[in-house]
XYZ file of N, CA, C and O in Angstrom:
716
model
N 100.259 -74.303 115.401
C 100.540 -72.934 115.724
C 102.041 -72.728 115.750
O 102.796 -73.614 116.131
N 102.436 -71.560 115.300
C 103.831 -71.141 115.376
C 103.945 -70.199 116.555
O 103.098 -69.328 116.741
N 104.973 -70.360 117.370
C 105.110 -69.576 118.583
C 106.508 -68.987 118.646
O 107.484 -69.633 118.246
N 106.593 -67.745 119.142
C 107.895 -67.097 119.297
C 107.791 -65.961 120.299
O 106.709 -65.446 120.555
N 108.932 -65.574 120.846
C 109.033 -64.475 121.780
C 109.915 -63.392 121.178
O 110.736 -63.658 120.316
N 109.731 -62.183 121.683
C 110.574 -61.074 121.270
C 110.606 -60.055 122.394
O 109.826 -60.133 123.340
N 111.504 -59.100 122.280
C 111.598 -58.017 123.254
C 111.588 -56.690 122.513
O 112.141 -56.566 121.421
N 110.940 -55.722 123.114
C 110.917 -54.361 122.591
C 111.601 -53.472 123.614
O 111.259 -53.516 124.802
N 112.547 -52.680 123.160
C 113.314 -51.823 124.057
C 112.783 -50.396 124.006
O 112.044 -50.025 123.096
N 113.186 -49.610 124.975
C 112.728 -48.227 125.054
C 113.284 -47.364 123.922
O 112.655 -46.420 123.491
N 114.471 -47.678 123.446
C 115.043 -46.868 122.361
C 114.376 -47.251 121.044
O 114.245 -48.424 120.724
N 113.948 -46.266 120.281
C 113.199 -46.571 119.061
C 114.096 -47.051 117.926
O 115.282 -46.738 117.878
N 113.500 -47.805 117.033
C 114.163 -48.161 115.796
C 113.991 -46.948 114.882
O 112.872 -46.582 114.534
N 115.081 -46.305 114.550
C 115.017 -45.067 113.781
C 115.001 -45.386 112.298
O 115.849 -46.116 111.793
N 113.995 -44.838 111.631
C 113.855 -45.002 110.183
C 113.794 -43.634 109.544
O 113.522 -42.636 110.200
N 113.965 -43.592 108.269
C 113.890 -42.342 107.523
C 112.494 -41.748 107.655
O 111.503 -42.459 107.663
N 112.446 -40.426 107.768
C 111.166 -39.758 107.901
C 111.210 -38.400 107.225
O 112.246 -37.991 106.708
N 110.105 -37.708 107.235
C 109.988 -36.393 106.618
C 110.135 -35.305 107.672
O 109.808 -35.498 108.830
N 110.615 -34.141 107.224
C 110.654 -32.960 108.081
C 110.612 -31.734 107.178
O 110.846 -31.835 105.962
N 110.299 -30.569 107.748
C 110.298 -29.360 106.921
C 111.674 -29.124 106.292
O 112.710 -29.432 106.897
N 111.673 -28.563 105.092
C 112.915 -28.300 104.379
C 113.848 -27.444 105.233
O 113.440 -26.461 105.823
N 115.096 -27.868 105.305
C 116.108 -27.135 106.045
C 116.197 -27.482 107.512
O 117.099 -27.019 108.190
N 115.270 -28.279 108.016
C 115.325 -28.671 109.428
C 115.292 -30.189 109.522
O 114.379 -30.822 108.991
N 116.267 -30.735 110.159
C 116.303 -32.180 110.347
C 115.276 -32.621 111.368
O 114.927 -31.865 112.272
N 114.781 -33.842 111.245
C 113.803 -34.326 112.220
C 114.461 -34.530 113.587
O 115.634 -34.884 113.676
N 113.717 -34.278 114.624
C 114.201 -34.458 115.994
C 113.379 -35.570 116.629
O 112.149 -35.505 116.662
N 114.073 -36.561 117.135
C 113.421 -37.671 117.815
C 113.879 -37.655 119.263
O 115.041 -37.933 119.555
N 112.995 -37.265 120.150
C 113.338 -37.185 121.575
C 113.048 -38.534 122.229
O 111.994 -39.109 122.040
N 114.029 -38.977 123.017
C 113.865 -40.244 123.718
C 114.527 -40.154 125.071
O 115.393 -39.317 125.286
N 114.100 -41.015 125.956
C 114.715 -41.084 127.274
C 115.948 -41.961 127.180
O 115.884 -43.081 126.694
N 117.069 -41.445 127.643
C 118.310 -42.234 127.601
C 118.524 -42.916 128.943
O 117.907 -42.573 129.945
N 119.402 -43.876 128.934
C 119.727 -44.661 130.131
C 118.480 -45.256 130.768
O 118.336 -45.306 131.974
N 117.594 -45.659 129.931
C 116.358 -46.274 130.391
C 116.392 -47.715 129.925
O 116.290 -47.986 128.742
N 116.526 -48.638 130.851
C 116.760 -50.031 130.475
C 115.540 -50.916 130.651
O 115.666 -52.133 130.704
N 114.354 -50.312 130.723
C 113.161 -51.129 130.804
C 112.930 -51.782 129.448
O 113.353 -51.269 128.417
N 112.248 -52.917 129.476
C 111.921 -53.590 128.220
C 110.544 -54.217 128.337
O 109.999 -54.373 129.423
N 110.031 -54.561 127.193
C 108.740 -55.221 127.109
C 108.961 -56.532 126.367
O 109.447 -56.533 125.239
N 108.649 -57.634 127.007
C 108.752 -58.936 126.356
C 107.379 -59.327 125.839
O 106.363 -59.058 126.482
N 107.363 -59.961 124.684
C 106.115 -60.347 124.044
C 106.233 -61.804 123.607
O 107.259 -62.221 123.080
N 105.180 -62.573 123.847
C 105.093 -63.928 123.321
C 103.844 -63.964 122.441
O 102.823 -63.378 122.785
N 103.970 -64.598 121.296
C 102.841 -64.640 120.368
C 102.779 -65.987 119.675
O 103.786 -66.678 119.519
N 101.567 -66.313 119.253
C 101.334 -67.533 118.480
C 100.510 -67.171 117.260
O 99.532 -66.427 117.355
N 100.939 -67.662 116.131
C 100.172 -67.552 114.898
C 99.453 -68.884 114.752
O 100.083 -69.919 114.503
N 98.134 -68.879 114.961
C 97.344 -70.103 115.017
C 96.625 -70.291 113.687
O 95.900 -69.415 113.235
N 96.837 -71.450 113.078
C 96.199 -71.791 111.805
C 95.303 -72.993 112.076
O 95.757 -73.987 112.639
N 94.029 -72.902 111.692
C 93.166 -74.051 111.952
C 93.449 -75.164 110.944
O 94.121 -74.954 109.940
N 92.918 -76.349 111.214
C 93.264 -77.526 110.405
C 92.918 -77.380 108.944
O 93.658 -77.842 108.080
N 91.834 -76.757 108.652
C 91.472 -76.616 107.236
C 92.242 -75.474 106.579
O 92.132 -75.275 105.385
N 93.025 -74.757 107.369
C 93.870 -73.634 106.910
C 93.050 -72.540 106.237
O 93.540 -71.845 105.369
N 91.834 -72.382 106.680
C 91.014 -71.303 106.137
C 91.027 -70.083 107.040
O 90.568 -69.035 106.647
N 91.519 -70.252 108.278
C 91.555 -69.133 109.209
C 92.916 -69.053 109.862
O 93.571 -70.062 110.096
N 93.299 -67.833 110.169
C 94.546 -67.596 110.882
C 94.264 -66.563 111.963
O 93.462 -65.655 111.776
N 94.887 -66.762 113.121
C 94.739 -65.829 114.248
C 96.090 -65.545 114.853
O 96.968 -66.412 114.872
N 96.230 -64.345 115.365
C 97.427 -63.975 116.119
C 97.000 -63.769 117.564
O 96.099 -62.976 117.846
N 97.620 -64.508 118.468
C 97.371 -64.360 119.897
C 98.682 -63.933 120.539
O 99.741 -64.472 120.193
N 98.631 -62.970 121.445
C 99.874 -62.515 122.074
C 99.621 -62.112 123.521
O 98.494 -61.866 123.937
N 100.716 -62.050 124.268
C 100.688 -61.615 125.658
C 101.941 -60.787 125.915
O 103.024 -61.145 125.450
N 101.768 -59.704 126.667
C 102.867 -58.792 126.986
C 103.354 -59.043 128.411
O 102.558 -59.343 129.294
N 104.665 -58.872 128.619
C 105.272 -59.002 129.954
C 106.192 -57.813 130.162
O 107.241 -57.703 129.521
N 105.795 -56.931 131.056
C 106.546 -55.717 131.331
C 107.707 -56.017 132.271
O 107.508 -56.545 133.366
N 108.917 -55.711 131.837
C 110.147 -55.887 132.624
C 110.420 -57.320 133.060
O 111.068 -57.560 134.069
N 109.870 -58.291 132.336
C 110.157 -59.707 132.600
C 110.375 -60.393 131.266
O 109.645 -60.151 130.312
N 111.380 -61.251 131.210
C 111.563 -62.059 130.015
C 110.539 -63.175 129.990
O 109.890 -63.478 130.997
N 110.382 -63.789 128.844
C 109.465 -64.920 128.728
C 110.264 -66.175 129.058
O 111.058 -66.657 128.257
N 110.059 -66.685 130.270
C 110.740 -67.895 130.710
C 109.785 -69.083 130.577
O 108.677 -68.953 130.059
N 110.212 -70.234 131.041
C 109.406 -71.451 130.916
C 108.033 -71.344 131.573
O 107.030 -71.702 130.951
N 107.925 -70.858 132.823
C 106.588 -70.759 133.425
C 105.664 -69.808 132.658
O 104.467 -70.087 132.513
N 106.190 -68.712 132.136
C 105.357 -67.786 131.371
C 104.943 -68.404 130.029
O 103.824 -68.204 129.567
N 105.848 -69.147 129.407
C 105.501 -69.827 128.148
C 104.432 -70.887 128.403
O 103.481 -71.020 127.630
N 104.559 -71.630 129.494
C 103.562 -72.647 129.826
C 102.209 -72.004 130.134
O 101.162 -72.524 129.726
N 102.212 -70.873 130.826
C 100.957 -70.170 131.124
C 100.299 -69.689 129.834
O 99.072 -69.764 129.685
N 101.095 -69.209 128.899
C 100.560 -68.775 127.607
C 99.954 -69.961 126.852
O 98.865 -69.861 126.295
N 100.640 -71.087 126.867
C 100.116 -72.290 126.204
C 98.821 -72.769 126.862
O 97.892 -73.187 126.175
N 98.754 -72.698 128.204
C 97.521 -73.076 128.903
C 96.359 -72.189 128.470
O 95.259 -72.661 128.218
N 96.629 -70.894 128.368
C 95.589 -69.963 127.943
C 95.147 -70.272 126.509
O 93.966 -70.287 126.206
N 96.106 -70.540 125.630
C 95.759 -70.888 124.248
C 94.974 -72.187 124.180
O 94.100 -72.349 123.329
N 95.303 -73.122 125.062
C 94.597 -74.396 125.085
C 93.105 -74.230 125.298
O 92.311 -75.019 124.796
N 92.709 -73.193 126.023
C 91.298 -72.938 126.236
C 90.622 -72.280 125.048
O 89.399 -72.224 124.979
N 91.409 -71.771 124.095
C 90.855 -71.065 122.942
C 90.942 -71.868 121.655
O 90.326 -71.502 120.661
N 91.734 -72.918 121.655
C 91.953 -73.723 120.450
C 91.430 -75.128 120.719
O 91.738 -75.721 121.752
N 90.643 -75.644 119.803
C 90.046 -76.968 119.980
C 90.823 -78.018 119.193
O 91.441 -77.722 118.200
N 90.732 -79.232 119.653
C 91.355 -80.347 118.948
C 92.842 -80.441 119.217
O 93.391 -79.745 120.059
N 93.528 -81.315 118.482
C 94.968 -81.457 118.671
C 95.707 -80.202 118.230
O 95.289 -79.522 117.301
N 96.795 -79.911 118.939
C 97.558 -78.696 118.680
C 99.016 -79.063 118.435
O 99.647 -79.719 119.264
N 99.524 -78.639 117.291
C 100.943 -78.796 116.985
C 101.600 -77.439 117.194
O 101.256 -76.466 116.526
N 102.521 -77.364 118.148
C 103.253 -76.135 118.441
C 104.624 -76.238 117.776
O 105.377 -77.173 118.044
N 104.916 -75.288 116.905
C 106.206 -75.240 116.221
C 106.937 -74.000 116.725
O 106.414 -72.891 116.621
N 108.121 -74.212 117.285
C 108.890 -73.089 117.826
C 110.372 -73.362 117.750
O 110.799 -74.449 117.348
N 111.171 -72.377 118.129
C 112.625 -72.514 118.033
C 113.157 -73.332 119.212
O 112.398 -73.798 120.055
N 114.447 -73.489 119.253
C 115.079 -74.350 120.252
C 115.572 -73.583 121.483
O 116.565 -73.958 122.097
N 114.867 -72.541 121.851
C 115.203 -71.787 123.047
C 115.212 -72.736 124.248
O 114.381 -73.646 124.329
N 116.147 -72.529 125.163
C 116.227 -73.414 126.328
C 114.913 -73.465 127.101
O 114.543 -74.514 127.625
N 114.205 -72.352 127.169
C 112.922 -72.326 127.889
C 111.905 -73.264 127.245
O 111.018 -73.773 127.920
N 112.022 -73.516 125.954
C 111.082 -74.396 125.253
C 111.380 -75.871 125.500
O 110.545 -76.722 125.222
N 112.589 -76.156 125.977
C 112.984 -77.549 126.199
C 113.137 -77.867 127.689
O 113.700 -78.875 128.058
N 112.604 -76.991 128.520
C 112.805 -77.102 129.969
C 111.914 -78.173 130.595
O 110.986 -78.693 129.965
N 112.168 -78.440 131.868
C 111.358 -79.402 132.626
C 109.922 -78.904 132.757
O 108.986 -79.707 132.729
N 109.745 -77.600 132.878
C 108.394 -77.035 133.016
C 107.570 -77.327 131.765
O 106.408 -77.744 131.857
N 108.157 -77.137 130.608
C 107.436 -77.383 129.348
C 107.213 -78.874 129.148
O 106.144 -79.303 128.688
N 108.211 -79.689 129.494
C 108.027 -81.142 129.374
C 106.917 -81.629 130.297
O 106.109 -82.484 129.925
N 106.823 -81.052 131.500
C 105.744 -81.416 132.431
C 104.393 -80.956 131.874
O 103.397 -81.683 131.977
N 104.363 -79.777 131.275
C 103.128 -79.293 130.650
C 102.696 -80.244 129.536
O 101.531 -80.610 129.438
N 103.652 -80.659 128.705
C 103.355 -81.571 127.592
C 102.831 -82.911 128.108
O 101.934 -83.511 127.506
N 103.360 -83.378 129.234
C 102.902 -84.646 129.800
C 101.460 -84.545 130.303
O 100.700 -85.509 130.226
N 101.076 -83.361 130.816
C 99.711 -83.160 131.331
C 98.714 -82.803 130.234
O 97.510 -82.885 130.447
N 99.201 -82.387 129.088
C 98.328 -81.940 127.990
C 98.592 -82.810 126.761
O 99.333 -82.416 125.865
N 98.006 -83.977 126.663
C 98.319 -84.884 125.556
C 97.886 -84.364 124.185
O 98.401 -84.821 123.170
N 96.980 -83.409 124.136
C 96.571 -82.902 122.818
C 97.591 -81.932 122.226
O 97.518 -81.584 121.066
N 98.569 -81.508 123.029
C 99.647 -80.660 122.533
C 100.817 -81.520 122.072
O 101.244 -82.424 122.777
N 101.326 -81.230 120.902
C 102.534 -81.873 120.396
C 103.508 -80.753 120.030
O 103.105 -79.722 119.500
N 104.780 -80.957 120.301
C 105.773 -79.914 120.103
C 106.800 -80.346 119.068
O 107.301 -81.479 119.120
N 107.094 -79.456 118.148
C 108.141 -79.673 117.142
C 109.067 -78.469 117.166
O 108.613 -77.328 117.332
N 110.339 -78.728 116.975
C 111.322 -77.651 116.993
C 111.795 -77.338 115.588
O 111.985 -78.242 114.771
N 112.007 -76.063 115.344
C 112.595 -75.636 114.081
C 114.086 -75.953 114.112
O 114.677 -76.082 115.191
N 114.719 -76.062 112.957
C 116.169 -76.287 112.953
C 116.887 -75.114 113.624
O 116.375 -73.992 113.651
N 118.081 -75.365 114.148
C 118.827 -74.267 114.770
C 119.141 -73.164 113.749
O 119.378 -73.430 112.574
N 119.162 -71.937 114.236
C 119.531 -70.761 113.431
C 118.696 -70.645 112.156
O 119.211 -70.392 111.085
N 117.390 -70.839 112.285
C 116.512 -70.730 111.122
C 115.289 -69.877 111.447
O 114.154 -70.340 111.341
N 115.486 -68.625 111.856
C 114.324 -67.799 112.199
C 113.416 -67.522 111.006
O 112.226 -67.266 111.181
N 113.950 -67.618 109.804
C 113.135 -67.342 108.616
C 112.034 -68.381 108.425
O 111.087 -68.151 107.676
N 112.118 -69.512 109.104
C 111.082 -70.543 108.989
C 109.855 -70.253 109.853
O 108.788 -70.806 109.614
N 110.017 -69.401 110.856
C 108.917 -69.121 111.769
C 108.180 -67.856 111.332
O 108.728 -66.758 111.386
N 106.920 -67.963 110.901
C 106.171 -66.789 110.440
C 105.982 -65.712 111.501
O 105.800 -64.545 111.176
N 106.045 -66.074 112.782
C 105.885 -65.065 113.831
C 107.060 -64.084 113.808
O 106.905 -62.915 114.148
N 108.228 -64.545 113.371
C 109.377 -63.637 113.237
C 109.064 -62.495 112.280
O 109.494 -61.365 112.484
N 108.296 -62.777 111.233
C 107.910 -61.737 110.280
C 106.928 -60.759 110.919
O 106.931 -59.567 110.600
N 106.099 -61.250 111.821
C 105.186 -60.359 112.549
C 105.986 -59.407 113.436
O 105.705 -58.214 113.493
N 107.019 -59.943 114.120
C 107.863 -59.066 114.950
C 108.540 -58.019 114.085
O 108.595 -56.849 114.443
N 109.091 -58.451 112.972
C 109.783 -57.524 112.083
C 108.835 -56.437 111.592
O 109.179 -55.246 111.594
N 107.637 -56.822 111.173
C 106.670 -55.847 110.681
C 106.291 -54.857 111.780
O 106.238 -53.654 111.560
N 106.043 -55.368 112.972
C 105.628 -54.522 114.087
C 106.716 -53.501 114.441
O 106.434 -52.323 114.648
N 107.966 -53.964 114.481
C 109.066 -53.080 114.881
C 109.447 -52.080 113.797
O 109.869 -50.969 114.107
N 109.324 -52.474 112.531
C 109.783 -51.590 111.454
C 108.668 -50.771 110.820
O 108.946 -49.942 109.962
N 107.431 -50.982 111.201
C 106.329 -50.203 110.633
C 105.643 -49.360 111.693
O 106.016 -48.213 111.871
N 104.664 -49.889 112.434
C 103.956 -48.979 113.342
C 104.799 -48.477 114.515
O 104.561 -47.381 115.007
N 105.782 -49.245 114.976
C 106.582 -48.812 116.122
C 107.892 -48.131 115.729
O 108.642 -47.710 116.608
N 108.174 -48.017 114.434
C 109.397 -47.330 113.999
C 109.294 -45.858 114.384
O 108.233 -45.241 114.295
N 110.385 -45.296 114.842
C 110.488 -43.886 115.262
C 109.606 -43.564 116.469
O 109.405 -42.399 116.782
N 109.090 -44.563 117.133
C 108.246 -44.324 118.301
C 109.128 -44.309 119.542
O 109.785 -45.302 119.853
N 109.141 -43.184 120.229
C 109.946 -43.025 121.444
C 109.001 -42.920 122.642
O 108.493 -41.837 122.941
N 108.746 -44.016 123.332
C 107.801 -43.981 124.455
C 108.362 -43.233 125.659
O 109.581 -43.143 125.831
N 107.457 -42.727 126.484
C 107.868 -42.040 127.719
C 108.355 -43.035 128.768
O 109.279 -42.756 129.502
N 107.717 -44.180 128.821
C 108.108 -45.228 129.767
C 107.643 -46.577 129.215
O 107.026 -46.639 128.150
N 107.946 -47.635 129.944
C 107.615 -48.976 129.454
C 106.102 -49.205 129.397
O 105.623 -49.947 128.538
N 105.351 -48.556 130.262
C 103.898 -48.682 130.217
C 103.350 -48.077 128.935
O 102.427 -48.620 128.313
N 103.922 -46.965 128.517
C 103.536 -46.326 127.254
C 103.874 -47.246 126.075
O 103.090 -47.389 125.142
N 105.045 -47.883 126.139
C 105.438 -48.834 125.101
C 104.470 -50.024 125.057
O 104.073 -50.470 123.981
N 104.067 -50.511 126.231
C 103.121 -51.636 126.294
C 101.770 -51.238 125.702
O 101.155 -52.009 124.962
N 101.300 -50.039 126.011
C 100.025 -49.563 125.474
C 100.071 -49.487 123.950
O 99.173 -49.966 123.265
N 101.148 -48.923 123.407
C 101.274 -48.802 121.953
C 101.400 -50.178 121.301
O 100.773 -50.449 120.269
N 102.177 -51.053 121.896
C 102.362 -52.403 121.341
C 101.051 -53.175 121.359
O 100.704 -53.853 120.388
N 100.308 -53.071 122.442
C 99.011 -53.765 122.531
C 98.062 -53.251 121.450
O 97.404 -54.032 120.761
N 98.018 -51.951 121.260
C 97.142 -51.381 120.243
C 97.513 -51.816 118.841
O 96.655 -52.228 118.046
N 98.803 -51.749 118.513
C 99.242 -52.165 117.178
C 99.098 -53.678 116.999
O 98.793 -54.147 115.901
N 99.326 -54.449 118.067
C 99.127 -55.896 117.988
C 97.674 -56.250 117.727
O 97.369 -57.140 116.934
N 96.764 -55.536 118.365
C 95.335 -55.792 118.132
C 94.924 -55.424 116.720
O 94.101 -56.096 116.105
N 95.488 -54.338 116.190
C 95.187 -53.990 114.797
C 95.739 -55.054 113.851
O 95.105 -55.411 112.869
N 96.924 -55.573 114.171
C 97.519 -56.635 113.352
C 96.650 -57.892 113.377
O 96.519 -58.580 112.368
N 96.024 -58.187 114.513
C 95.150 -59.359 114.612
C 94.014 -59.306 113.595
O 93.524 -60.344 113.162
N 93.586 -58.116 113.224
C 92.461 -57.957 112.297
C 92.883 -57.897 110.837
O 92.035 -57.794 109.964
N 94.169 -57.932 110.560
C 94.657 -57.859 109.180
C 95.018 -59.267 108.700
O 96.179 -59.646 108.629
N 93.997 -60.031 108.357
C 94.179 -61.444 108.004
C 95.093 -61.618 106.790
O 95.906 -62.538 106.748
N 94.972 -60.737 105.799
C 95.840 -60.852 104.616
C 97.300 -60.663 104.985
O 98.182 -61.332 104.442
N 97.574 -59.752 105.908
C 98.947 -59.545 106.356
C 99.452 -60.759 107.125
O 100.583 -61.211 106.920
N 98.609 -61.335 107.977
C 99.006 -62.542 108.711
C 99.301 -63.685 107.741
O 100.279 -64.419 107.908
N 98.458 -63.837 106.707
C 98.714 -64.884 105.711
C 100.014 -64.598 104.958
O 100.734 -65.525 104.572
N 100.338 -63.321 104.748
C 101.584 -63.006 104.032
C 102.796 -63.447 104.834
O 103.812 -63.836 104.254
N 102.725 -63.381 106.165
C 103.835 -63.875 106.990
C 104.021 -65.376 106.774
O 105.144 -65.871 106.681
N 102.922 -66.098 106.689
C 102.985 -67.548 106.457
C 103.506 -67.831 105.053
O 104.361 -68.688 104.851
N 102.996 -67.091 104.067
C 103.423 -67.290 102.677
C 104.903 -66.969 102.493
O 105.568 -67.566 101.649
N 105.416 -66.019 103.269
C 106.815 -65.611 103.117
C 107.779 -66.650 103.698
O 108.935 -66.721 103.295
N 107.293 -67.462 104.614
C 108.137 -68.504 105.201
C 108.399 -69.578 104.149
O 107.492 -69.963 103.413
N 109.609 -70.080 104.071
C 109.895 -71.131 103.083
C 109.297 -72.491 103.425
O 109.430 -73.436 102.641
N 108.602 -72.608 104.549
C 107.934 -73.867 104.871
C 106.837 -74.144 103.852
O 106.223 -73.234 103.303
N 106.567 -75.405 103.608
C 105.524 -75.770 102.662
C 104.199 -75.820 103.414
O 103.687 -76.862 103.776
N 103.676 -74.636 103.699
C 102.395 -74.485 104.367
C 101.715 -73.302 103.712
O 102.040 -72.169 103.987
N 100.832 -73.572 102.831
C 100.176 -72.503 102.069
C 98.675 -72.635 102.214
O 98.142 -73.729 102.378
N 97.979 -71.508 102.126
C 96.522 -71.528 102.128
C 96.025 -71.457 100.709
O 96.724 -71.039 99.804
N 94.815 -71.901 100.496
C 94.236 -71.898 99.145
C 93.265 -70.763 98.991
O 92.602 -70.372 99.842
């Protein structure tokens, strides 16, 4: 499984859009609003590489630290059978004592780190990019709860788009392809 975290802010990513001729589009947003939504996700590929799943968890106004990452891994452990190879970046939270203790208690989990400054190798990064630049582009939520609701809905729709999930894997320069 490939694992990564991201944050979504209250200010929308503004993209080009349509409006009636002669009137520019108006995007209303709340200013000076510093709430954020942190998301952790795993792109899980089974051993035969015939199936892919996206699993994610949202954290309102909290970053994804070591205990939250370990809790997410524990939850995934109950949904994934057999040995698990977790591939993720070198974030300090991934190399912490909490994660090392989790790894010691869970022998079926093995952890590998991506090279430094190589986000293009992690297919979950492409999922974040797609989510932020497509369904959530130009979306100005009223509050962080509204942002969480929209993100959860779009994330669930993304879970059902297997071809799109495979495209994230195919786009990564790693030699991991499905047949």
